[in-house]
Short mmCIF file of C-alpha atoms and ligand atoms in Angstrom, two decimals:
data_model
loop_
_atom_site.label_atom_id
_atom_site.label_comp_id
_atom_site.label_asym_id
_atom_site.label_seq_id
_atom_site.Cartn_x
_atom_site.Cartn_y
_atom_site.Cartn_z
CA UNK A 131 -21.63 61.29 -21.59
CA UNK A 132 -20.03 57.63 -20.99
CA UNK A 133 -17.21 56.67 -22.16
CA UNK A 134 -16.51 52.94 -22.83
CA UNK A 135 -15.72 53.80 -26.41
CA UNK A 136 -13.15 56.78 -26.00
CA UNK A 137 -10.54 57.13 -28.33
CA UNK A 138 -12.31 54.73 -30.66
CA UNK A 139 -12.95 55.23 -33.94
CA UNK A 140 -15.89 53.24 -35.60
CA UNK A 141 -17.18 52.29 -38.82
CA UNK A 142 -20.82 51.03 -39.22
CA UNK A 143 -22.05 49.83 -42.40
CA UNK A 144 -25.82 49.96 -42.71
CA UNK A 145 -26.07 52.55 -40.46
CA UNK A 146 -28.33 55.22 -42.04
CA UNK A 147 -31.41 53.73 -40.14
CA UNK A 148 -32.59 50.32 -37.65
CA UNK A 149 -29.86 48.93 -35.82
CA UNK A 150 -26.83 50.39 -37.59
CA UNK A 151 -28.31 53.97 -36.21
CA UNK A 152 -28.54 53.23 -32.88
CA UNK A 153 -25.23 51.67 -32.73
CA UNK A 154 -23.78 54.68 -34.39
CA UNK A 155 -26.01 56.98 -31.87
CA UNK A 156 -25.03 54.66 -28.85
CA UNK A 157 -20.85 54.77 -29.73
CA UNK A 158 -20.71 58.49 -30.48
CA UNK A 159 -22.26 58.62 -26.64
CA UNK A 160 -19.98 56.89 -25.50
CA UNK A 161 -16.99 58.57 -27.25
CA UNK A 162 -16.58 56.97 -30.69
CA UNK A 163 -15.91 59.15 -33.48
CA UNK A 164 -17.87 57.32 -36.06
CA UNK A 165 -18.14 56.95 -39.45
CA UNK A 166 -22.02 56.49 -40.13
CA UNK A 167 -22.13 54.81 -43.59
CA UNK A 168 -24.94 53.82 -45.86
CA UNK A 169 -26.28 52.89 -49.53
CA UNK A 170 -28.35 55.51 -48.60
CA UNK A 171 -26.52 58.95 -48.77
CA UNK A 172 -29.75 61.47 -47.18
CA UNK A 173 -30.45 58.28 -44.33
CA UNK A 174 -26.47 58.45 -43.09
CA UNK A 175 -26.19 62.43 -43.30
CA UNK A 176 -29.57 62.57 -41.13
CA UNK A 177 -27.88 60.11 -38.81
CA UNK A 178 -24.41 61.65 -38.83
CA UNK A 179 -25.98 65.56 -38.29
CA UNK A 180 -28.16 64.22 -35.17
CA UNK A 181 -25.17 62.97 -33.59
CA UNK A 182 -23.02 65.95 -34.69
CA UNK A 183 -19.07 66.64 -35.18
CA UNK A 184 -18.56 63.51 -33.70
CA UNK A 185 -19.74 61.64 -36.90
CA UNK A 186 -19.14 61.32 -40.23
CA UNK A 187 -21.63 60.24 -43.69
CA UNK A 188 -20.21 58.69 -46.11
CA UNK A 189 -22.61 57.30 -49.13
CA UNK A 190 -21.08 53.77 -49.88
CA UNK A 191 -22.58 50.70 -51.23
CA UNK A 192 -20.75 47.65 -49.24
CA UNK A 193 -20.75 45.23 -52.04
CA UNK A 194 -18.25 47.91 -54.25
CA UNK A 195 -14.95 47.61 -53.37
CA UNK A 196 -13.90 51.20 -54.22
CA UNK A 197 -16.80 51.96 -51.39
CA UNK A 198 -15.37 49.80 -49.08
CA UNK A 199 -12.08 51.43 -49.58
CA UNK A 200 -13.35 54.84 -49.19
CA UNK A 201 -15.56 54.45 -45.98
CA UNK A 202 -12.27 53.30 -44.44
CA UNK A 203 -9.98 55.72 -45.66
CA UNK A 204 -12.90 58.56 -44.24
CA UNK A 205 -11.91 56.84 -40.59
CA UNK A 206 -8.34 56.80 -41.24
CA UNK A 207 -7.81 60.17 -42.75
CA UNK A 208 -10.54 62.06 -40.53
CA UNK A 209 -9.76 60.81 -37.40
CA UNK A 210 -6.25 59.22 -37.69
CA UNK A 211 -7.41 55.37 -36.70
CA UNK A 212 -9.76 52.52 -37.19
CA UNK A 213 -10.47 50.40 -34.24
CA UNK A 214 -13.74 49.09 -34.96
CA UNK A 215 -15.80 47.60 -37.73
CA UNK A 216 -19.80 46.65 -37.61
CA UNK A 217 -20.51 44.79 -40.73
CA UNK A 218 -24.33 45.63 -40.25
CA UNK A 219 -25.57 46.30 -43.77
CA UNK A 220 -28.10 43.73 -44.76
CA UNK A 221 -30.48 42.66 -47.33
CA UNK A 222 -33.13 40.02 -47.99
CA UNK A 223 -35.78 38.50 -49.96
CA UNK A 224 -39.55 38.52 -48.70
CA UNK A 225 -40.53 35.76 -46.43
CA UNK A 226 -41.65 33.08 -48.90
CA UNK A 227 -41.00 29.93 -50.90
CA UNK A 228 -37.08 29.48 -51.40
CA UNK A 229 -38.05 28.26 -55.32
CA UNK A 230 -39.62 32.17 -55.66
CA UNK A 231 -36.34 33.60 -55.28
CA UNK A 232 -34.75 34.72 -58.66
CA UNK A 233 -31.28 34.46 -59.23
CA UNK A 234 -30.74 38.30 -58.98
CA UNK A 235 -32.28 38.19 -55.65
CA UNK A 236 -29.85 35.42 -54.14
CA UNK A 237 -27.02 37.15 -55.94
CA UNK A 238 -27.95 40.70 -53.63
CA UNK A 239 -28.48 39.14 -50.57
CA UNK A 240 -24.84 37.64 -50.67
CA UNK A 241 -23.24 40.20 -52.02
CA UNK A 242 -24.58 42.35 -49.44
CA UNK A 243 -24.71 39.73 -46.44
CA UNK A 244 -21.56 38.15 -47.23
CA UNK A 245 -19.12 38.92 -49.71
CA UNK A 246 -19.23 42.87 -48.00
CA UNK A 247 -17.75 40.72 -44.87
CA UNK A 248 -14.41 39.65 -47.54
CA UNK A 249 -14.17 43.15 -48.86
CA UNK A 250 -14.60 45.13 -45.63
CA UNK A 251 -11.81 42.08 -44.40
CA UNK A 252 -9.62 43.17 -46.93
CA UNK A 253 -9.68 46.72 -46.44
CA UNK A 254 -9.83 47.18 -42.52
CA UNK A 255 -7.59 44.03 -41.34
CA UNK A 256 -4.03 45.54 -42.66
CA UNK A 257 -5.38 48.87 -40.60
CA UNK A 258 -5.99 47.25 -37.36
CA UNK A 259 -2.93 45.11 -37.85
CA UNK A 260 -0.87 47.94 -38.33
CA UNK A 261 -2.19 49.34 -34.76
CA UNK A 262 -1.67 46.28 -32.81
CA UNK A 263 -5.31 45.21 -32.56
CA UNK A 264 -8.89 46.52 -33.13
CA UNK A 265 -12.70 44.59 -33.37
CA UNK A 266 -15.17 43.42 -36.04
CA UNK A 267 -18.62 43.09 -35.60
CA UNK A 268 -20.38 41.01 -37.56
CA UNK A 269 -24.37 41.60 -37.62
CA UNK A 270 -25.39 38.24 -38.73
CA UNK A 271 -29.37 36.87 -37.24
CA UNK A 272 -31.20 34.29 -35.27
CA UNK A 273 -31.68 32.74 -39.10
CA UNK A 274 -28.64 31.71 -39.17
CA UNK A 275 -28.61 29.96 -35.93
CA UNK A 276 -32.32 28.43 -35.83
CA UNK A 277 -33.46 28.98 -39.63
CA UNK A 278 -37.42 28.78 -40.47
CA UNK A 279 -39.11 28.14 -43.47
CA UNK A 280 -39.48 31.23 -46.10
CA UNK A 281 -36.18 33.09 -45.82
CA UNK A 282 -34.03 30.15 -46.69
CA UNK A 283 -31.42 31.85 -48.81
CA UNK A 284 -31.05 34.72 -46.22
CA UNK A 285 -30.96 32.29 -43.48
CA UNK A 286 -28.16 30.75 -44.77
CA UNK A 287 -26.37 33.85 -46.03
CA UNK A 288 -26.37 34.81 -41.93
CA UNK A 289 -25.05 31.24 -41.29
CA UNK A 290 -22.09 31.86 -43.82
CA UNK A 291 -21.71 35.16 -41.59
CA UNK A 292 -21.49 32.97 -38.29
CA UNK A 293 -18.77 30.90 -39.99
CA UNK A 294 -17.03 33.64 -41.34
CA UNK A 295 -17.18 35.00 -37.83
CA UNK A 296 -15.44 31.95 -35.91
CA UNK A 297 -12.69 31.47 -38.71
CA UNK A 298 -11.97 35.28 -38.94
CA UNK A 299 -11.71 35.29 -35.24
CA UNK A 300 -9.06 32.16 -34.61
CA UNK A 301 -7.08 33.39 -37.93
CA UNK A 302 -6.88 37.06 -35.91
CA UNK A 303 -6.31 36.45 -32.64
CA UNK A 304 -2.62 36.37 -32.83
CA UNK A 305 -3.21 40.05 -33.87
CA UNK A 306 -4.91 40.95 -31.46
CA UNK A 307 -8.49 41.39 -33.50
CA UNK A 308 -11.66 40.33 -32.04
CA UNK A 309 -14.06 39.18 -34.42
CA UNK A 310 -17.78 38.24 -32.91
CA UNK A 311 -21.09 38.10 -34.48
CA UNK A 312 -24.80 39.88 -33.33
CA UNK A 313 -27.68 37.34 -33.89
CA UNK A 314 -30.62 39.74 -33.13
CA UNK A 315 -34.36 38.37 -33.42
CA UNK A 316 -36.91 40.22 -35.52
CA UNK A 317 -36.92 43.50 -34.75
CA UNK A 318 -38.73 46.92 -35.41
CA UNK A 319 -36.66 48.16 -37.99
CA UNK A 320 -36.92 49.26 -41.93
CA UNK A 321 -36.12 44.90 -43.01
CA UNK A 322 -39.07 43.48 -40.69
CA UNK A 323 -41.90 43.61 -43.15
CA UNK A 324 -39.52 41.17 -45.31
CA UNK A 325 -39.15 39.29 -43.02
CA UNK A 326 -43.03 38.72 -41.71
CA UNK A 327 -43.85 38.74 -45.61
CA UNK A 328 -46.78 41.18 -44.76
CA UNK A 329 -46.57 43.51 -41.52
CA UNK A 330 -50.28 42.73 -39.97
CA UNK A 331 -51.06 42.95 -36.30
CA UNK A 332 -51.95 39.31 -36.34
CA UNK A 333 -48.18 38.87 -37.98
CA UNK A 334 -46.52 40.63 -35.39
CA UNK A 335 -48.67 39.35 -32.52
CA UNK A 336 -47.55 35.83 -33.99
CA UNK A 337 -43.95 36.61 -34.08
CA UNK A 338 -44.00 38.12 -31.13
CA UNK A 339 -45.67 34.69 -29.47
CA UNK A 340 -42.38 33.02 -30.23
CA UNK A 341 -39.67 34.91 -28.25
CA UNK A 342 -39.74 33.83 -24.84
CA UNK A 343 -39.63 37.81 -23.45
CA UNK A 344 -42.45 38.51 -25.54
CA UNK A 345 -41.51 41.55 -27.57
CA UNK A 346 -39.55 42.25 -31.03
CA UNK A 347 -36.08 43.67 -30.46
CA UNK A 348 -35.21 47.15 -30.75
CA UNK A 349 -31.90 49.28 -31.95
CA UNK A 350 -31.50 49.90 -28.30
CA UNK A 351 -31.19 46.02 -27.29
CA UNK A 352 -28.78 45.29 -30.42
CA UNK A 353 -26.85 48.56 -29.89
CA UNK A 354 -26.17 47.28 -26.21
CA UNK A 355 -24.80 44.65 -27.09
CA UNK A 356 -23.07 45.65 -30.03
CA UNK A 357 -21.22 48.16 -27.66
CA UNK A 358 -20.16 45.50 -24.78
CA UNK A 359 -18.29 43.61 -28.07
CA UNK A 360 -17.05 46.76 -28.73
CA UNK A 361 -15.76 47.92 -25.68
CA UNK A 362 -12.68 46.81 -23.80
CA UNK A 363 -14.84 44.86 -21.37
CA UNK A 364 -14.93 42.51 -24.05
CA UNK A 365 -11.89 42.21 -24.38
CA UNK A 366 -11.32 38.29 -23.84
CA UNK A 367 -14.12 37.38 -25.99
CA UNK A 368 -13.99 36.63 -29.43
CA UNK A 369 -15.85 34.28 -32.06
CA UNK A 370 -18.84 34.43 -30.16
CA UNK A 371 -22.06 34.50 -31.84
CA UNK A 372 -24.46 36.12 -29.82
CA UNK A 373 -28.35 35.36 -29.54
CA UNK A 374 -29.87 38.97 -28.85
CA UNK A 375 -33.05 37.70 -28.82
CA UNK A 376 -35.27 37.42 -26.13
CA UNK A 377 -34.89 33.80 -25.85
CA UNK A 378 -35.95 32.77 -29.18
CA UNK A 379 -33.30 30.36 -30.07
CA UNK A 380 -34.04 28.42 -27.11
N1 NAD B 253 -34.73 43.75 -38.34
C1 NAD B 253 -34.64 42.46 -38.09
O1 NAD B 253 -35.64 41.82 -37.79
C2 NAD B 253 -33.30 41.77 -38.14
C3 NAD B 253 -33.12 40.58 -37.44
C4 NAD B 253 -31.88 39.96 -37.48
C5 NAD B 253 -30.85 40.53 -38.20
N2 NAD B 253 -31.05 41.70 -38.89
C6 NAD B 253 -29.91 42.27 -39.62
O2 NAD B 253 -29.65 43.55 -39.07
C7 NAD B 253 -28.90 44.32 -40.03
C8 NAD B 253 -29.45 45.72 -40.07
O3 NAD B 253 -30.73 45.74 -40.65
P1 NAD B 253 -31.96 46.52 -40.01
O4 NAD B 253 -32.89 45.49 -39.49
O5 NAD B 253 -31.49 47.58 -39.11
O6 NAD B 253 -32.68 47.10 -41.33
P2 NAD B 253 -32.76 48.57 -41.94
O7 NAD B 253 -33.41 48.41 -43.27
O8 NAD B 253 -33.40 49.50 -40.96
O9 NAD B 253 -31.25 48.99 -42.10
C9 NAD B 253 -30.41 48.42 -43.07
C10 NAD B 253 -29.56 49.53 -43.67
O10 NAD B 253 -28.62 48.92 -44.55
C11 NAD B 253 -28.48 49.74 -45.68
N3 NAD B 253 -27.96 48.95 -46.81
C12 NAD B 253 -28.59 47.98 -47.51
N4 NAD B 253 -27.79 47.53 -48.48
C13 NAD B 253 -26.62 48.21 -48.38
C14 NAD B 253 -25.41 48.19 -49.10
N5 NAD B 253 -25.26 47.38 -50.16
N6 NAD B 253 -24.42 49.03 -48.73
C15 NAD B 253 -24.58 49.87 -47.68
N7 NAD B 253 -25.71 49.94 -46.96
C16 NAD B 253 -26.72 49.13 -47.31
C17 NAD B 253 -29.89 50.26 -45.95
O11 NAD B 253 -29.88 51.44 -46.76
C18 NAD B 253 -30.38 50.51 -44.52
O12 NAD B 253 -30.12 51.85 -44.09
C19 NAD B 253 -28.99 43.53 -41.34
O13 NAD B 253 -27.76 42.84 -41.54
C20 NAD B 253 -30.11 42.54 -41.08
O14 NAD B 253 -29.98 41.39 -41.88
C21 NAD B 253 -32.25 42.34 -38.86
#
């Protein structure tokens, strides 16, 4: 076992399955205690019993403030800290006209892909200010740096994530809180079929024709990454937005 992460104490939203499990599989590696929640109770105990005593499910919906509150509070009274945050929950409409939408639809996506960033702010900042210093992680998407047409309102919920990113990050830094966001390409996870509209070979083949590297992304990649931020050998960087994608935004 590594340990870039010891003594660390994580929460991951979203992290029942896709990226948010192989961050929360990565971290524990690498000596996070971690706090694996999810909307989806049975996805974040699965994840949390494969990594063992090490993790922690809690069932919390990110848009609920109550949630919020208690999926901190599990790090806190658990494990005695809270030194980082992944904001990784997401949600989206299906790749398609932006006038299909309905106005529930756009509501969910930012609740989910950007109000949860306010809430989990309000929670987790007083924490990590209280300890001298900690790190957010903001999952946020190639959409919101190069958007395309048919996921315009979740394009430019992730763009309102990058922002929120940068202005978190210069309002923090006197405490000592790194705030950076993960702009991942399309990748083989449980939200890809939304975002192809219809998961066909010739889809994925067509997809996969745009990113320079010439493959999707995996946990793995976006776990890597997520962990650098993490990690103390990140420790100078802060309101980055980073392209984890092959090339793509090129
Ligand atoms: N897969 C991609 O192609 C891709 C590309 C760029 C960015 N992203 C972003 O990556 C993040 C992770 O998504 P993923 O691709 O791993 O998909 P995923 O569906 O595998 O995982 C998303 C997880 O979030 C959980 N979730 C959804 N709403 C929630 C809520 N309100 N509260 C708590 N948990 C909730 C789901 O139950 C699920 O376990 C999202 O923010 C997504 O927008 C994905």
């Amino acid at each position: 076992m590594a340990d870039r992460l010891k003594g660390k104490v994580a929460v991951i939203t979203g992290a029942g399955s896709g990226f948010g499990e192989g961050m929360a599989k990565l971290f524990a590696s690498e000596g996070a205690k971690v706090i694996v929640a999810d909307l989806n109770g049975e996805a974040a105990a699965r994840v949390a019993s494969e990594i063992g005593e090490a993790a922690i499910a809690v069932t919390a919906d990110v848009t609920v403030r109550a949630d919020v509150e208690a999926m901190v509070t599990a790090a806190t009274g658990h494990f005695g800290r809270l030194d980082i945050l992944v904001n990784n929950a997401g949600y989206s409409h299906r790749n398609g006209s932006m006038l299909g939408v309905d106005e529930d639809t756009f509501d969910r996506i930012f609740d989910v892909n950007a109000k949860a960033i306010y809430l989990a702010a309000l929670a987790v900042v007083p924490v990590m200010e209280a300890q001298g210093g900690g790190v957010i992680i903001n999952t946020a998407s190639t959409a919101g740096l190069r958007p395309r047409p048919g996921l315009t309102w979740y394009n430019a919920s992730k763009g309102w994530a990058i922002t929120a990113t940068k202005s978190m990050a210069v309002e923090l830094a006197p405490a000592k809180i790194r705030v950076n966001a993960l702009c991942p390409v399309a990748g083989e996870t449980g939200m890809l079929h939304l975002f192809m509209g219809e998961d066909t070979p010739e889809k994925r083949a067509q997809f996969r024709a745009s990113i320079p590297l010439g493959r999707l992304s995996t946990p793995q990649d976006i776990a890597n990454a997520a962990l650098w931020l993490a990690s103390d050998d990140a420790e100078f960087i802060t309101g980055v937005a980073l392209e984890v994608d092959g090339g793509r935004c090129i």
